[in-house]
C-alpha positions as MATLAB code, in Angstrom:
seq = 'MTFDLFDNLAEAAPEPAIEPLGDGAMVLRAFARAREEALARAIAAIAEAAPFRHLITPGGFRMSVAMTNCGKVGWVSDRTGYRYDPVDPQTQRPWPAMPPVFAELARDAAARAGYPGFAPDACLINRYAPGSRLSLHQDRDELDLDAPIVSVSLGLPAVFLFGGLRRADRPARVRVAHGDVVVWGGPSRLAYHGVAPLADGDHPAFGRARLNLTFRKAR';
ca = [
       9.914  -39.031   17.505;
       6.468  -39.155   15.990;
       5.441  -35.989   17.931;
       8.634  -34.208   16.910;
       7.941  -35.100   13.280;
       4.445  -33.564   13.436;
       5.759  -30.511   15.244;
       8.330  -29.927   12.524;
       5.713  -30.409    9.772;
       3.505  -27.838   11.455;
       6.333  -25.280   11.743;
       7.252  -25.792    8.044;
       3.608  -25.530    6.782;
       3.188  -22.549    4.477;
       0.939  -19.596    5.490;
      -2.515  -19.658    3.918;
      -2.786  -17.916    0.558;
      -5.608  -15.712    1.854;
      -5.669  -14.336    5.396;
      -8.921  -12.588    6.494;
      -8.514   -9.241    8.207;
     -12.206   -8.281    8.689;
     -15.480   -8.084    6.845;
     -14.425   -7.382    3.260;
     -10.663   -7.217    4.094;
      -7.874   -9.700    3.543;
      -4.188  -10.356    2.899;
      -3.197  -12.187   -0.256;
       0.130  -13.676    0.754;
       2.953  -13.444   -1.906;
       0.391  -12.525   -4.530;
       2.700   -9.962   -6.234;
       5.990  -11.742   -5.832;
       6.032  -13.259   -9.339;
       5.855   -9.800  -10.825;
       8.596   -8.173   -8.680;
      11.022   -7.463  -11.452;
       8.487   -5.763  -13.748;
       7.097   -3.807  -10.808;
      10.707   -2.642   -9.840;
      11.352   -1.461  -13.363;
       7.996    0.384  -13.506;
       8.706    2.117  -10.173;
      12.138    3.284  -11.315;
      10.654    4.790  -14.528;
       7.883    6.563  -12.584;
      10.332    7.977  -10.063;
      12.510    9.353  -12.901;
       9.602   11.279  -14.323;
       7.999   12.189  -10.962;
      10.639   12.028   -8.200;
       9.879   10.810   -4.690;
       9.319   13.710   -2.241;
       8.269   14.226    1.429;
       4.900   15.951    1.446;
       3.763   18.504    4.042;
       0.560   17.891    5.954;
      -2.052   20.685    6.337;
      -0.673   21.175    9.817;
       2.791   21.927    8.514;
       4.472   18.574    9.375;
       6.826   16.841    6.994;
       5.782   13.218    6.314;
       8.452   10.683    7.036;
       7.437    8.547    4.096;
       8.547    9.679    0.629;
       5.812    9.563   -2.097;
       5.130    9.795   -5.749;
       2.161    8.847   -7.920;
       1.072    7.504  -11.305;
      -2.268    7.404  -13.036;
      -4.857    9.962  -14.142;
      -4.581   11.718  -10.800;
      -2.170   11.728   -7.882;
      -2.720   12.175   -4.151;
      -1.007   15.242   -2.789;
      -0.875   17.102    0.550;
       0.214   20.656    1.484;
      -0.861   23.402    3.825;
      -4.095   23.785    1.881;
      -5.228   20.218    2.482;
      -5.320   16.705    1.028;
      -6.550   16.213   -2.520;
      -6.204   14.399   -5.821;
      -4.662   16.460   -8.584;
      -4.052   15.483  -12.269;
      -0.836   17.559  -12.306;
       2.328   16.942  -10.291;
       2.837   20.129   -8.284;
       6.604   19.575   -8.278;
       7.094   19.140  -12.035;
       3.954   20.959  -13.245;
       3.363   18.026  -15.608;
       0.675   15.298  -15.621;
       1.560   12.285  -13.480;
       3.185    9.324  -15.313;
       0.602    6.965  -16.807;
      -0.118    3.816  -14.787;
       1.989    0.969  -16.226;
       0.033   -2.013  -17.532;
       1.697   -4.324  -14.928;
       0.291   -2.090  -12.144;
      -3.236   -2.106  -13.474;
      -3.165   -5.831  -14.106;
      -1.868   -6.606  -10.639;
      -4.501   -4.352   -8.971;
      -7.320   -5.845  -11.024;
      -6.243   -9.460  -10.388;
      -5.762   -8.910   -6.665;
      -9.178   -7.211   -6.275;
     -10.937   -9.992   -8.204;
      -9.180  -12.604   -6.038;
     -10.507  -10.781   -2.948;
     -14.034  -10.672   -4.323;
     -14.160   -7.281   -6.032;
     -14.358   -7.956   -9.799;
     -14.084   -5.174  -12.267;
     -11.722   -2.952  -10.269;
     -10.215   -0.247  -12.571;
      -7.904    2.021  -10.519;
      -7.151    5.467  -11.888;
      -4.563    6.393   -9.230;
      -1.636    4.692   -7.594;
       0.168    6.285   -4.647;
       3.731    4.920   -4.235;
       5.237    5.198   -0.786;
       8.932    4.650   -0.004;
       9.649    3.815    3.679;
      13.153    4.081    5.069;
      14.000    2.485    8.398;
      12.172    4.286   11.140;
       9.541    5.891    8.925;
       5.819    5.222    9.677;
       2.378    6.159    8.585;
      -0.165    7.161   11.325;
      -3.624    5.765   11.470;
      -5.900    7.305    8.853;
      -8.854    6.613    6.541;
      -8.730    6.655    2.761;
     -11.737    8.949    2.202;
     -10.624   11.508   -0.452;
     -11.934    9.304   -3.235;
     -15.236    9.922   -4.890;
     -15.964    6.220   -5.415;
     -16.088    4.629   -2.017;
     -17.642    1.460   -3.488;
     -14.341    0.474   -4.988;
     -11.784   -1.343   -2.787;
      -8.280   -0.284   -1.833;
      -5.489   -2.558   -3.046;
      -2.138   -2.220   -1.229;
       0.990   -4.001   -2.452;
       4.071   -4.485   -0.278;
       7.554   -4.756   -1.724;
      10.998   -4.871   -0.099;
      11.477   -4.931    3.668;
       8.693   -6.449    5.806;
       6.495   -4.134    7.827;
       3.822   -4.168   10.467;
       0.473   -3.102    8.896;
      -2.020   -1.645   11.343;
      -5.616   -2.383   10.485;
      -8.335   -0.974   12.745;
     -11.990   -0.307   12.769;
     -14.280    2.552   11.635;
     -13.278    4.674   14.634;
      -9.829    6.049   15.267;
     -10.154    4.848   18.890;
     -10.582    1.221   17.791;
      -7.465   -0.828   18.593;
      -5.818   -1.957   15.286;
      -4.679   -5.417   14.523;
      -0.896   -5.673   13.961;
      -0.315   -7.684   10.797;
       3.056   -8.517    9.384;
       3.276   -7.951    5.655;
       6.233   -9.243    3.695;
       7.567   -8.739    0.147;
       4.863   -9.568   -2.389;
       1.927   -9.530   -0.004;
      -1.217   -7.651   -1.112;
      -3.825   -6.251    1.236;
      -7.327   -5.568   -0.123;
     -10.110   -3.937    1.786;
     -13.572   -2.704    0.739;
     -17.246   -3.026    1.453;
     -17.866   -2.806    5.199;
     -14.120   -2.275    5.814;
     -13.628    0.369    3.108;
     -13.239    3.255    5.627;
     -11.280    1.284    8.235;
      -8.477    3.155    9.861;
      -5.059    1.816    8.906;
      -1.402    2.715    9.082;
       2.153    1.332    9.238;
       4.306    0.949   12.343;
       7.909    2.336   12.337;
       9.852    0.255    9.735;
      12.546   -1.970   11.209;
      15.960   -1.824    9.536;
      17.070   -4.504    7.175;
      18.424   -5.212    3.686;
      16.162   -6.625    0.978;
      17.944   -8.321   -1.965;
      15.962   -6.333   -4.578;
      15.018   -3.120   -2.748;
      17.846   -2.622   -0.236;
      17.070   -0.784    2.992;
      13.533    0.254    1.847;
       9.954   -0.792    1.673;
       7.910    0.245   -1.351;
       4.122    0.236   -1.115;
       1.789    0.647   -4.011;
      -1.735    1.754   -3.106;
      -4.297    1.577   -5.856;
      -7.562    3.633   -5.638;
     -10.535    4.548   -7.750;
     -10.363    8.266   -7.083;
     -12.703    9.708   -9.711;
];
């Protein structure tokens, strides 16, 4: 019975608040969960002004993930290439301003991960439906590569792929759940990363979807 008791305690022990991924990279478990209602309201307001859309890659492929942006610039893709643009090409208006709750969360998460003073000017919002995925890639369109990337997971859990500095490096498969925040910078800033095909499910707040907020210092 003593051994059973210790086994049960081990199984019930919470995950560590900070989970290292690599040099300068980590997962902050449940870091954003307390702000989920404010984040959900902000996402809805952004999507009303700048609707989610499926971008086209330079090669002519339609991305399975739906996207929108907020901040001074937004990340866009079309047959001419990848870039940051201050104007939403769909509405021909500036992107919605970054809500204070977004900026505060990104700043706090970066500081917790060892990157104080992070001031993002762009937030890419990805909406994943079951089956959608994001292939391995580097975030290298930003002018300031000294600033980290802060990635917030909301809704359905996903498998985050985090690799090395070469596309051929085998990525780690990391389960990210609602409220988890991944931060990477420094030696890991240009690490290849992606998201495996999303498994179906039903989240109480976000339904059959995963929302991902990716904060960058683009300019």
